[in-house]
């Protein structure tokens, strides 16, 4: 065979492979699921990513110039920092998967729940997130520049400080009363609330029709106004309660469904399709 022809075929093959590798992986279905207290799982972050969850939650405390991941301050352990447990591994995933966490081009959410002083810890968080700016969704002058990961600050949230920033590397996690405050989604992309604050249904038996209507109205309003809706503290004591709650939330159109049982929620979404 002619050497030039061989070289030409080789170049064409290389170009085809390069184009194929640069395409988003559309086979992965990212689930509208939230990994609650993700750091308490056997493999923090990785278990949720294996289940293709869209949203992951980490609680943080600030000590010196580091942010430590823990639910309680007395349980903080050396080395369990936000950088090591979440930001660096996510950066590696984005690099490996053609610019997004799953290789599908879809933005995922990293909830960062501030457990101590709102202003002090957020100021440090903002400084740390700047180091990861290339992979993050950035909010600049009221406009959103979509990235691979949208950070959302929950827990103790310094609303006024975040609102005043011209450049932010995180969004604000609102509450249901905030729906009446005309806060733009580019500042408050998510609205989260305690289930028990608005609903009495405990996952057993039929949900009251009035409560079901109220849930649907919340979900429709949040979606129509550009917010992602999420509830915490939903009924989950038994497998039956969990399954019934997931069904109710999905039927209502709630944007993110949270769980500690990652495999169970993944299987629910897969079997429900």
Tab-separated table of N, CA, C and O in Angstrom, residues 54-112:
chain	number	residue	atom	x	y	z
A	54	UNK	N	-27.558	14.479	40.369
A	54	UNK	CA	-27.297	15.839	39.901
A	54	UNK	C	-26.790	16.740	41.025
A	54	UNK	O	-26.070	17.710	40.782
A	55	UNK	N	-27.141	16.414	42.263
A	55	UNK	CA	-26.884	17.318	43.377
A	55	UNK	C	-26.241	16.593	44.550
A	55	UNK	O	-26.633	15.473	44.890
A	56	UNK	N	-25.265	17.269	45.176
A	56	UNK	CA	-24.487	16.680	46.258
A	56	UNK	C	-24.335	17.719	47.359
A	56	UNK	O	-24.094	18.886	47.079
A	57	UNK	N	-24.442	17.285	48.603
A	57	UNK	CA	-24.433	18.219	49.733
A	57	UNK	C	-23.265	17.975	50.675
A	57	UNK	O	-23.004	16.840	51.081
A	58	UNK	N	-22.579	19.062	51.040
A	58	UNK	CA	-21.482	18.989	52.018
A	58	UNK	C	-21.661	20.096	53.048
A	58	UNK	O	-21.853	21.257	52.698
A	59	UNK	N	-21.613	19.740	54.331
A	59	UNK	CA	-21.670	20.718	55.415
A	59	UNK	C	-20.248	21.164	55.757
A	59	UNK	O	-19.327	20.340	55.768
A	60	UNK	N	-20.071	22.452	56.069
A	60	UNK	CA	-18.715	22.947	56.300
A	60	UNK	C	-18.605	23.834	57.540
A	60	UNK	O	-19.562	24.479	57.967
A	61	UNK	N	-17.385	23.831	58.097
A	61	UNK	CA	-16.955	24.739	59.162
A	61	UNK	C	-15.624	25.346	58.724
A	61	UNK	O	-14.819	24.677	58.067
A	62	UNK	N	-15.381	26.594	59.097
A	62	UNK	CA	-14.104	27.227	58.775
A	62	UNK	C	-13.175	27.182	59.979
A	62	UNK	O	-13.562	27.523	61.098
A	63	UNK	N	-11.946	26.727	59.718
A	63	UNK	CA	-10.893	26.723	60.741
A	63	UNK	C	-9.624	27.237	60.064
A	63	UNK	O	-9.115	26.609	59.131
A	64	UNK	N	-9.158	28.384	60.516
A	64	UNK	CA	-8.004	28.985	59.870
A	64	UNK	C	-8.317	29.331	58.433
A	64	UNK	O	-9.317	29.987	58.147
A	65	UNK	N	-7.459	28.852	57.523
A	65	UNK	CA	-7.681	29.130	56.100
A	65	UNK	C	-8.254	27.929	55.367
A	65	UNK	O	-8.165	27.843	54.143
A	66	UNK	N	-8.879	27.007	56.100
A	66	UNK	CA	-9.444	25.803	55.482
A	66	UNK	C	-10.912	25.633	55.865
A	66	UNK	O	-11.364	26.102	56.909
A	67	UNK	N	-11.640	24.956	54.999
A	67	UNK	CA	-13.028	24.605	55.250
A	67	UNK	C	-13.114	23.104	55.463
A	67	UNK	O	-12.716	22.322	54.586
A	68	UNK	N	-13.620	22.696	56.622
A	68	UNK	CA	-13.696	21.280	56.956
A	68	UNK	C	-15.128	20.779	56.799
A	68	UNK	O	-16.090	21.465	57.150
A	69	UNK	N	-15.239	19.553	56.278
A	69	UNK	CA	-16.543	18.948	56.008
A	69	UNK	C	-16.949	18.081	57.190
A	69	UNK	O	-16.257	17.120	57.548
A	70	UNK	N	-18.063	18.441	57.806
A	70	UNK	CA	-18.563	17.680	58.949
A	70	UNK	C	-19.953	18.168	59.297
A	70	UNK	O	-20.287	19.339	59.082
A	71	UNK	N	-20.769	17.282	59.860
A	71	UNK	CA	-22.114	17.684	60.282
A	71	UNK	C	-22.057	18.432	61.612
A	71	UNK	O	-22.791	19.395	61.827
A	72	UNK	N	-21.179	17.970	62.499
A	72	UNK	CA	-21.016	18.595	63.808
A	72	UNK	C	-19.578	19.034	64.002
A	72	UNK	O	-18.642	18.350	63.568
A	73	UNK	N	-19.385	20.149	64.681
A	73	UNK	CA	-18.046	20.698	64.855
A	73	UNK	C	-17.134	19.743	65.623
A	73	UNK	O	-15.953	19.620	65.316
A	74	UNK	N	-17.695	19.044	66.609
A	74	UNK	CA	-16.869	18.130	67.427
A	74	UNK	C	-16.418	16.900	66.641
A	74	UNK	O	-15.521	16.169	67.095
A	75	UNK	N	-17.014	16.663	65.479
A	75	UNK	CA	-16.648	15.490	64.677
A	75	UNK	C	-15.672	15.811	63.544
A	75	UNK	O	-15.377	14.953	62.712
A	76	UNK	N	-15.170	17.037	63.497
A	76	UNK	CA	-14.222	17.417	62.446
A	76	UNK	C	-12.957	16.567	62.551
A	76	UNK	O	-12.413	16.351	63.633
A	77	UNK	N	-12.506	16.075	61.387
A	77	UNK	CA	-11.309	15.227	61.341
A	77	UNK	C	-10.262	15.844	60.415
A	77	UNK	O	-10.609	16.442	59.392
A	78	UNK	N	-8.989	15.688	60.771
A	78	UNK	CA	-7.908	16.230	59.927
A	78	UNK	C	-7.991	15.683	58.501
A	78	UNK	O	-8.285	14.507	58.293
A	79	UNK	N	-7.750	16.545	57.550
A	79	UNK	CA	-7.712	16.122	56.148
A	79	UNK	C	-9.046	16.127	55.441
A	79	UNK	O	-9.095	16.094	54.204
A	80	UNK	N	-10.141	16.190	56.176
A	80	UNK	CA	-11.464	16.148	55.535
A	80	UNK	C	-11.900	17.575	55.183
A	80	UNK	O	-12.824	18.137	55.764
A	81	UNK	N	-11.195	18.144	54.239
A	81	UNK	CA	-11.492	19.513	53.813
A	81	UNK	C	-12.344	19.509	52.560
A	81	UNK	O	-12.425	18.512	51.829
A	82	UNK	N	-12.966	20.645	52.303
A	82	UNK	CA	-13.794	20.787	51.104
A	82	UNK	C	-12.956	20.608	49.847
A	82	UNK	O	-13.417	19.998	48.866
A	83	UNK	N	-11.750	21.109	49.861
A	83	UNK	CA	-10.864	20.947	48.703
A	83	UNK	C	-10.603	19.471	48.417
A	83	UNK	O	-10.781	18.997	47.283
A	84	UNK	N	-10.162	18.746	49.449
A	84	UNK	CA	-9.747	17.355	49.250
A	84	UNK	C	-10.908	16.417	48.972
A	84	UNK	O	-10.780	15.474	48.179
A	85	UNK	N	-12.041	16.656	49.627
A	85	UNK	CA	-13.159	15.719	49.497
A	85	UNK	C	-14.049	16.002	48.291
A	85	UNK	O	-14.665	15.072	47.749
A	86	UNK	N	-14.124	17.266	47.863
A	86	UNK	CA	-15.065	17.613	46.805
A	86	UNK	C	-14.464	18.414	45.652
A	86	UNK	O	-14.577	18.012	44.492
A	87	UNK	N	-13.843	19.539	45.945
A	87	UNK	CA	-13.419	20.421	44.863
A	87	UNK	C	-12.321	19.805	43.993
A	87	UNK	O	-12.407	19.848	42.757
A	88	UNK	N	-11.306	19.231	44.594
A	88	UNK	CA	-10.230	18.620	43.796
A	88	UNK	C	-10.713	17.390	43.021
A	88	UNK	O	-10.400	17.252	41.829
A	89	UNK	N	-11.466	16.469	43.653
A	89	UNK	CA	-11.991	15.335	42.879
A	89	UNK	C	-12.921	15.758	41.745
A	89	UNK	O	-12.903	15.151	40.667
A	90	UNK	N	-13.725	16.779	41.966
A	90	UNK	CA	-14.605	17.259	40.894
A	90	UNK	C	-13.795	17.874	39.758
A	90	UNK	O	-14.112	17.674	38.579
A	91	UNK	N	-12.760	18.597	40.112
A	91	UNK	CA	-11.880	19.169	39.095
A	91	UNK	C	-11.259	18.069	38.241
A	91	UNK	O	-11.167	18.182	37.010
A	92	UNK	N	-10.878	16.983	38.889
A	92	UNK	CA	-10.296	15.845	38.166
A	92	UNK	C	-11.331	15.209	37.243
A	92	UNK	O	-11.026	14.867	36.086
A	93	UNK	N	-12.560	15.052	37.728
A	93	UNK	CA	-13.627	14.470	36.912
A	93	UNK	C	-13.902	15.321	35.676
A	93	UNK	O	-14.066	14.803	34.571
A	94	UNK	N	-13.962	16.623	35.864
A	94	UNK	CA	-14.236	17.527	34.745
A	94	UNK	C	-13.135	17.425	33.694
A	94	UNK	O	-13.394	17.427	32.482
A	95	UNK	N	-11.911	17.318	34.156
A	95	UNK	CA	-10.781	17.198	33.228
A	95	UNK	C	-10.839	15.885	32.463
A	95	UNK	O	-10.557	15.826	31.261
A	96	UNK	N	-11.213	14.814	33.151
A	96	UNK	CA	-11.273	13.489	32.528
A	96	UNK	C	-12.440	13.344	31.554
A	96	UNK	O	-12.357	12.569	30.598
A	97	UNK	N	-13.519	14.081	31.804
A	97	UNK	CA	-14.759	13.876	31.052
A	97	UNK	C	-15.107	15.035	30.121
A	97	UNK	O	-16.269	15.457	30.034
A	98	UNK	N	-14.108	15.547	29.445
A	98	UNK	CA	-14.332	16.520	28.375
A	98	UNK	C	-15.046	17.788	28.834
A	98	UNK	O	-15.891	18.332	28.122
A	99	UNK	N	-14.744	18.229	30.052
A	99	UNK	CA	-15.263	19.518	30.485
A	99	UNK	C	-16.537	19.500	31.294
A	99	UNK	O	-17.106	20.559	31.591
A	100	UNK	N	-17.022	18.316	31.671
A	100	UNK	CA	-18.177	18.244	32.574
A	100	UNK	C	-18.027	17.011	33.459
A	100	UNK	O	-17.256	16.103	33.156
A	101	UNK	N	-18.751	16.983	34.546
A	101	UNK	CA	-18.570	15.922	35.540
A	101	UNK	C	-18.892	14.550	34.969
A	101	UNK	O	-18.164	13.576	35.180
A	102	UNK	N	-19.992	14.455	34.219
A	102	UNK	CA	-20.408	13.162	33.670
A	102	UNK	C	-20.039	12.988	32.199
A	102	UNK	O	-20.327	11.940	31.619
A	103	UNK	N	-19.449	13.998	31.596
A	103	UNK	CA	-19.153	13.914	30.172
A	103	UNK	C	-20.365	14.160	29.309
A	103	UNK	O	-20.316	13.984	28.087
A	104	UNK	N	-21.465	14.571	29.929
A	104	UNK	CA	-22.714	14.805	29.195
A	104	UNK	C	-22.956	16.280	28.926
A	104	UNK	O	-23.922	16.633	28.253
A	105	UNK	N	-22.109	17.124	29.484
A	105	UNK	CA	-22.289	18.562	29.330
A	105	UNK	C	-23.254	19.164	30.320
A	105	UNK	O	-23.473	20.376	30.331
A	106	UNK	N	-23.848	18.338	31.191
A	106	UNK	CA	-24.858	18.844	32.124
A	106	UNK	C	-24.211	19.425	33.373
A	106	UNK	O	-23.266	18.865	33.935
A	107	UNK	N	-24.735	20.543	33.812
A	107	UNK	CA	-24.293	21.195	35.051
A	107	UNK	C	-24.811	20.400	36.248
A	107	UNK	O	-25.972	20.007	36.296
A	108	UNK	N	-23.936	20.147	37.229
A	108	UNK	CA	-24.392	19.537	38.466
A	108	UNK	C	-24.327	20.577	39.580
A	108	UNK	O	-23.758	21.658	39.414
A	109	UNK	N	-24.924	20.243	40.728
A	109	UNK	CA	-25.022	21.188	41.832
A	109	UNK	C	-24.239	20.672	43.034
A	109	UNK	O	-24.392	19.509	43.426
A	110	UNK	N	-23.414	21.536	43.603
A	110	UNK	CA	-22.734	21.227	44.852
A	110	UNK	C	-23.301	22.160	45.925
A	110	UNK	O	-23.011	23.355	45.939
A	111	UNK	N	-24.161	21.606	46.787
A	111	UNK	CA	-24.683	22.370	47.916
A	111	UNK	C	-23.617	22.433	48.996
A	111	UNK	O	-23.079	21.404	49.418
A	112	UNK	N	-23.316	23.630	49.462
A	112	UNK	CA	-22.374	23.807	50.561
A	112	UNK	C	-23.138	24.464	51.699
A	112	UNK	O	-23.540	25.621	51.617
